[in-house]
Short mmCIF file of C-alpha atoms and ligand atoms in Angstrom, two decimals:
data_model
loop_
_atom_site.label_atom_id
_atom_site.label_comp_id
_atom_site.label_asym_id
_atom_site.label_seq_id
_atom_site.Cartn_x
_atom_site.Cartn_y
_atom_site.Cartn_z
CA UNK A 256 1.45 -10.94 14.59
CA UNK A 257 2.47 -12.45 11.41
CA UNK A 258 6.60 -13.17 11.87
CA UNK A 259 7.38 -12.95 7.59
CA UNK A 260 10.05 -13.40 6.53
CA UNK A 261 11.30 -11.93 2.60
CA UNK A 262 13.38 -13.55 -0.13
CA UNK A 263 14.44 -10.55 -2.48
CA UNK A 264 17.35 -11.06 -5.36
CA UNK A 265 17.01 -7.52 -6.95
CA UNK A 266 16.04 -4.26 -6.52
CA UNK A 267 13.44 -5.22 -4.02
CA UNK A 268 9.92 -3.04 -5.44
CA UNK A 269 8.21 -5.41 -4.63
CA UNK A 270 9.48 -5.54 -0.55
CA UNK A 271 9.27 -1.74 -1.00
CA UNK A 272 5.73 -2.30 -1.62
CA UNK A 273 5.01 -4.19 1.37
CA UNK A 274 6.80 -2.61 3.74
CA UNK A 275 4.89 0.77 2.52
CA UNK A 276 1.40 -0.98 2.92
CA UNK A 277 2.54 -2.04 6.52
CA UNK A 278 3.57 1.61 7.11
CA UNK A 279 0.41 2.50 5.90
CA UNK A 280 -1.88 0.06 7.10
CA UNK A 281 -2.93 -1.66 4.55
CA UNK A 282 -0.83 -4.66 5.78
CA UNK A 283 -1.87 -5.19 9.34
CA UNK A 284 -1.06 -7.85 11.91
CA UNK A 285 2.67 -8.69 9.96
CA UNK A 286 6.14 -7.81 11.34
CA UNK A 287 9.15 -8.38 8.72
CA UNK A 288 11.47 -9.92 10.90
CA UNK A 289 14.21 -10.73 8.36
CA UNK A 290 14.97 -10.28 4.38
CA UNK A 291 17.11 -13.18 2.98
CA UNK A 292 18.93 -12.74 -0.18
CA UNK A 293 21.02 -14.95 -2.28
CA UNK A 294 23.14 -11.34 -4.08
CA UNK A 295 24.89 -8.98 -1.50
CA UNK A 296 24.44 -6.14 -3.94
CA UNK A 297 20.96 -6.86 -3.96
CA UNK A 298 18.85 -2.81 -3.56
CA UNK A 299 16.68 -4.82 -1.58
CA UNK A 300 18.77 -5.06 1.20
CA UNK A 301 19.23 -1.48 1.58
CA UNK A 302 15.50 -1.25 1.92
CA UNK A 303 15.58 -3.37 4.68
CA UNK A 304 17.98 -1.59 6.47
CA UNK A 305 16.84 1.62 6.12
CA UNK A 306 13.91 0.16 7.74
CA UNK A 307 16.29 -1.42 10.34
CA UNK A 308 15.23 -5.12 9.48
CA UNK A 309 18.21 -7.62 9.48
CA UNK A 310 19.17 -8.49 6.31
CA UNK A 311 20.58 -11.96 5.60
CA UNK A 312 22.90 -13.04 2.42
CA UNK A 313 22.55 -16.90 2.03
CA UNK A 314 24.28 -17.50 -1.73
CA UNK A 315 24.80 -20.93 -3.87
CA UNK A 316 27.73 -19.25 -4.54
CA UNK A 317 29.18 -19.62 -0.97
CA UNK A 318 28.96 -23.57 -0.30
CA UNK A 319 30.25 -26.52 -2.38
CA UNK A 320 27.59 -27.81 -3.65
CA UNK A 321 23.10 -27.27 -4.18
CA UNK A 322 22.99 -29.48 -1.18
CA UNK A 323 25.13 -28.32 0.96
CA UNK A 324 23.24 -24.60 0.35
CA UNK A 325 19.64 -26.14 0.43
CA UNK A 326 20.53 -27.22 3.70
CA UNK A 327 22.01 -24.39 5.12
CA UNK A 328 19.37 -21.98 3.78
CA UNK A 329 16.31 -24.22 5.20
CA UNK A 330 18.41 -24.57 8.57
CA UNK A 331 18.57 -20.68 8.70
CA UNK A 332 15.11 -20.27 8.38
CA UNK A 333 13.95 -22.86 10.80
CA UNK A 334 16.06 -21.01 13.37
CA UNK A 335 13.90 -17.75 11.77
CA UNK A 336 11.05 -19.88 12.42
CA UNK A 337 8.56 -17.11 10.51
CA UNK A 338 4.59 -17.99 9.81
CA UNK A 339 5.38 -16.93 6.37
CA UNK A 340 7.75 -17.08 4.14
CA UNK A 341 7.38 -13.99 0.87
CA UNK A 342 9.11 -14.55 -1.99
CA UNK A 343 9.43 -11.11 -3.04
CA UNK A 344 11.51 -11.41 -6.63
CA UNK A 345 14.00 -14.55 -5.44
CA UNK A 346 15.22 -16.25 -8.22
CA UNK A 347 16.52 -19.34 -6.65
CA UNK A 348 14.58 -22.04 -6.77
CA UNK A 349 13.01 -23.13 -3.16
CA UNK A 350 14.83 -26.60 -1.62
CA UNK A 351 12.11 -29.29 -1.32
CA UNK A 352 12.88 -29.75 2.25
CA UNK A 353 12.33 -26.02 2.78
CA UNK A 354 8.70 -26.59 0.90
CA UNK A 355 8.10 -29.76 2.90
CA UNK A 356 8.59 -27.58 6.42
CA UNK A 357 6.81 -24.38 5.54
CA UNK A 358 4.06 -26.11 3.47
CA UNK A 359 1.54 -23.52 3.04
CA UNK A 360 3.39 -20.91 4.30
CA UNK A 361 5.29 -19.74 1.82
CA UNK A 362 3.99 -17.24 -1.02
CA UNK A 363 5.55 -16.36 -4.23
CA UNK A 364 4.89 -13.36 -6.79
CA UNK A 365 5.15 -13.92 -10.54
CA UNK A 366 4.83 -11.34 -13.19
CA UNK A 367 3.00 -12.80 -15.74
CA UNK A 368 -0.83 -14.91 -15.79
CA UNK A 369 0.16 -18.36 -14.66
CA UNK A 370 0.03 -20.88 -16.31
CA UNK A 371 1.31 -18.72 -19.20
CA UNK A 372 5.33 -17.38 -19.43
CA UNK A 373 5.95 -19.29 -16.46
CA UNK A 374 8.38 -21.92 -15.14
CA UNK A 375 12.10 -22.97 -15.49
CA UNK A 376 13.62 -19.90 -17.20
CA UNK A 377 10.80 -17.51 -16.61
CA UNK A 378 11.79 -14.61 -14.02
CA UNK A 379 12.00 -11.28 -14.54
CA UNK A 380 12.19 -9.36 -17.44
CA UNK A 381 12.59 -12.39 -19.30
CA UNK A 382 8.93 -12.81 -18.50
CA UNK A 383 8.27 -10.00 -20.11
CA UNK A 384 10.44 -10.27 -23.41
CA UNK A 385 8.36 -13.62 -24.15
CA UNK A 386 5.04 -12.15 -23.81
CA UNK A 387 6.09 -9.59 -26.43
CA UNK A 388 7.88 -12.39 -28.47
CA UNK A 389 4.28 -13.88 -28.68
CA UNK A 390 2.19 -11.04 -29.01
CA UNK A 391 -0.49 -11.68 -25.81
CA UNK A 392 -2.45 -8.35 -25.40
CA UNK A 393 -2.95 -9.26 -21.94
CA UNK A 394 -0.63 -9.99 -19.42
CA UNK A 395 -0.42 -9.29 -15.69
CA UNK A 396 0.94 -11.33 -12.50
CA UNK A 397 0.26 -14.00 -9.91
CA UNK A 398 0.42 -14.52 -6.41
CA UNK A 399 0.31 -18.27 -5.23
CA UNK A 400 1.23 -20.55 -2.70
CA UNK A 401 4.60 -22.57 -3.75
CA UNK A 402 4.37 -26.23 -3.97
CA UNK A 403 7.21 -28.76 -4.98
CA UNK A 404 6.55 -27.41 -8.65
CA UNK A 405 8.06 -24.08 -10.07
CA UNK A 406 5.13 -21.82 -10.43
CA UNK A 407 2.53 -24.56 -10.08
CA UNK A 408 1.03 -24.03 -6.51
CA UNK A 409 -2.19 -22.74 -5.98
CA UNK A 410 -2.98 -19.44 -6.92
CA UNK A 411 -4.15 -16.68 -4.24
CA UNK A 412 -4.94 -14.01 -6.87
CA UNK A 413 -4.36 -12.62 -10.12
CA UNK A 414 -4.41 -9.39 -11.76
CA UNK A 415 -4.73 -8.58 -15.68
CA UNK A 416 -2.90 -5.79 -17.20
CA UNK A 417 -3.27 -4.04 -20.76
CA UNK A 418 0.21 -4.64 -23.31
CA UNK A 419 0.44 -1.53 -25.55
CA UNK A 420 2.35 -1.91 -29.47
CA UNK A 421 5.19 0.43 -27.87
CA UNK A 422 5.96 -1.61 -24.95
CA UNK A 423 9.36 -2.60 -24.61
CA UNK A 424 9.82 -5.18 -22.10
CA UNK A 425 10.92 -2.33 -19.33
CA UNK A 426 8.04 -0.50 -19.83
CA UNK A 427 5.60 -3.69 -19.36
CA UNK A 428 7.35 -4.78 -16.41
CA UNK A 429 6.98 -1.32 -14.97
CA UNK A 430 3.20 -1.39 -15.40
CA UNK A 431 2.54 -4.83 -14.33
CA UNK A 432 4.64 -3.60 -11.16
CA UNK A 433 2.78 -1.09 -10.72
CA UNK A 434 -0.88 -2.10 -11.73
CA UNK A 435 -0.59 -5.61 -10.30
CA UNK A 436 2.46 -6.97 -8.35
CA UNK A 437 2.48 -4.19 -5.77
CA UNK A 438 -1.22 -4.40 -5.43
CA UNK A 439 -1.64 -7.85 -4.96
CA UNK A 440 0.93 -9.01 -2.82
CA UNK A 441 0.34 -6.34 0.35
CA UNK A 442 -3.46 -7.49 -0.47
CA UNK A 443 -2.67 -11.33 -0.34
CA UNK A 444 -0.26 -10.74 3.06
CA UNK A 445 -2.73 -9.23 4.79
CA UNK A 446 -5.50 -11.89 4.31
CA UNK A 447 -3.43 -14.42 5.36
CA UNK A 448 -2.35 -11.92 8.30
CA UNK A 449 -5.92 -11.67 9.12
CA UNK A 450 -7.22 -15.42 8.51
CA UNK A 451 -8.89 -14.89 4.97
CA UNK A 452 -7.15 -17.29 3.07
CA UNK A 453 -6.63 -20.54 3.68
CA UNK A 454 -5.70 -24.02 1.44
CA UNK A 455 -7.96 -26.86 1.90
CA UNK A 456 -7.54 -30.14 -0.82
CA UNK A 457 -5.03 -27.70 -2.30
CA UNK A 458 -7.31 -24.95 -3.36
CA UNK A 459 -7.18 -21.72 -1.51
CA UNK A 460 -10.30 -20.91 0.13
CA UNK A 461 -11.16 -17.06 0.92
CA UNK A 462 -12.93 -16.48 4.28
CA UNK A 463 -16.71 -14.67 3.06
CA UNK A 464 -18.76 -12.97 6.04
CA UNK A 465 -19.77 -15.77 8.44
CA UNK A 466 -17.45 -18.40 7.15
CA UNK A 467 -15.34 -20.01 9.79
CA UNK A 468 -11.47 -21.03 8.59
C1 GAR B 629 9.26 -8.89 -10.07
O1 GAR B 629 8.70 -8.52 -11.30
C2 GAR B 629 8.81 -10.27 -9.66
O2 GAR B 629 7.48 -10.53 -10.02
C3 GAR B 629 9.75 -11.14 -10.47
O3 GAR B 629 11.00 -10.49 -10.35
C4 GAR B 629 10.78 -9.08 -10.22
C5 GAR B 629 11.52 -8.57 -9.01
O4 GAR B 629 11.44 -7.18 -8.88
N1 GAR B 629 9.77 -12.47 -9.99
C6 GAR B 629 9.93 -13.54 -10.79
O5 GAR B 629 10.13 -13.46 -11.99
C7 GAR B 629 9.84 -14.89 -10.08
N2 GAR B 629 9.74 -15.94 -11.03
P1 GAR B 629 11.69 -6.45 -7.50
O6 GAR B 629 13.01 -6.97 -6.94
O7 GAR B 629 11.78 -5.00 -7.85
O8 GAR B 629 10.54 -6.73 -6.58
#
C-alpha cells in the first residue's frame, strides 16, 4: 500500500478526484493517510473528513519566521513518514529540506503545459488569466515530480486541452480540471502505486510489458 499523503490550499477538486478514483478503483494499492493544508478554511479539508482522513493545518502564518515553518512542516511529515507526497493545488512553495528527504516522492499538478505559464507567480487561475492574456489556443496541465526548482522537475505526463474565444479564465480552468488535471493525476498515482513509473538520470521512465523497474 502506497501511505500518500495530500497538500491541498483550496477547494480541493483535485483531492476530490483522487479520492473518487480510489473509491472507484482506478487508484489501487494507495491509502490517503493524511491531507496537510496551509488555510483552515480550505473545502479541501472537509473532503477529507467526510472521508474520515485526518486533516492537518500547518500555516506560514502560525510561526515567526519561513524557517521556523519549513522546519516544522518537513518535521510533521517525517513523523507522517508517507511513500508519497501529492501536491494536490498547494500553493506554498516546498522547503528544500522537505525535497532533499522525499526526493522522488513527491508529485505536483500544474494547470497549464510546462514549461509555459509556469513558475514564481503562476498558480491557479492566474495560470489561466495569462494564457488568455497571450492568446495560446492550446493549453492543458502537468503532472511532474518536484525538484529544488518551482515547476522544473521532471514531467510524468501531460494533457492538451482546446481554449475557446469565450473563455473566461473560470471557464478554462474548469475544462482543464476536468479534461486534464483530474485525469491525470489518479492516472499518474496509480502507476507509481503499481511500479510503472520510475526516475532514473532524472527522466521518468514508464514500466512497458517485460521491463523490470
Ligand atoms: C488546480 O487547478 C491546480 O492545478 C492548481 O491549483 C488548482 C487547485 O484546485 N495548482 C497550481 O496552480 C500549482 N502551481 P483544487 O483545489 O480544486 O484542486
Amino acid at each position: 500500500m502506497l501511505k500518500t499523503v495530500v497538500c491541498v490550499s483550496g477547494g480541493g477538486t483535485n483531492l476530490q478526484a483522487i479520492l473518487d478514483a480510489i473509491e472507484q478503483g482506478r487508484i489501487t494499492n494507495t491509502r490517503i493517510t493524511a491531507v496537510i493544508s496551509n488555510n483552515p478554511g480550505a473545502k479541501a479539508l472537509e473532503r477529507a473528513k467526510t472521508h474520515g482522513i485526518p486533516g492537518i493545518v500547518m500555516s506560514p502564518k502560525e510561526y515567526p519566521d519561513r524557517e521556523s515553518f519549513h522546519r516544522a512542516f518537513t518535521e510533521k511529515m517525517c513523523e507522517l513518514a508517507p511513500d508519497l507526497i501529492v501536491l494536490a493545488g498547494f500553493l506554498v512553495k516546498i522547503p528544500q529540506e522537505m525535497v532533499a528527504r522525499f526526493s522522488g516522492r513527491i508529485v505536483n499538478i500544474h494547470p497549464s503545459l510546462i514549461p509555459s505559464f509556469c513558475g514564481v507567480g503562476y498558480y491557479g487561475l492566474k495560470v489561466h488569466e495569462k494564457a488568455l492574456e497571450r492568446g495560446v489556443k492550446l493549453t492543458g496541465a502537468t503532472v511532474h515530480f518536484v525538484n529544488e526548482g518551482m515547476d522544473e522537475g521532471p514531467i510524468i505526463a501531460q494533457r492538451a486541452v482546446e481554449v475557446r474565444e469565450d473563455d473566461t479564465p473560470q471557464t478554462l480552468q474548469r475544462r482543464v480540471m476536468e479534461q486534464a488535471e483530474w485525469i491525470l493525476l489518479p492516472a499518474a498515482i496509480d502507476d507509481i502505486a503499481n511500479g510503472r513509473l520510475q526516475i532514473a538520470d532524472g527522466k521518468v521512465r514508464r514500466k512497458r510489458n517485460g521491463d523490470s523497474l
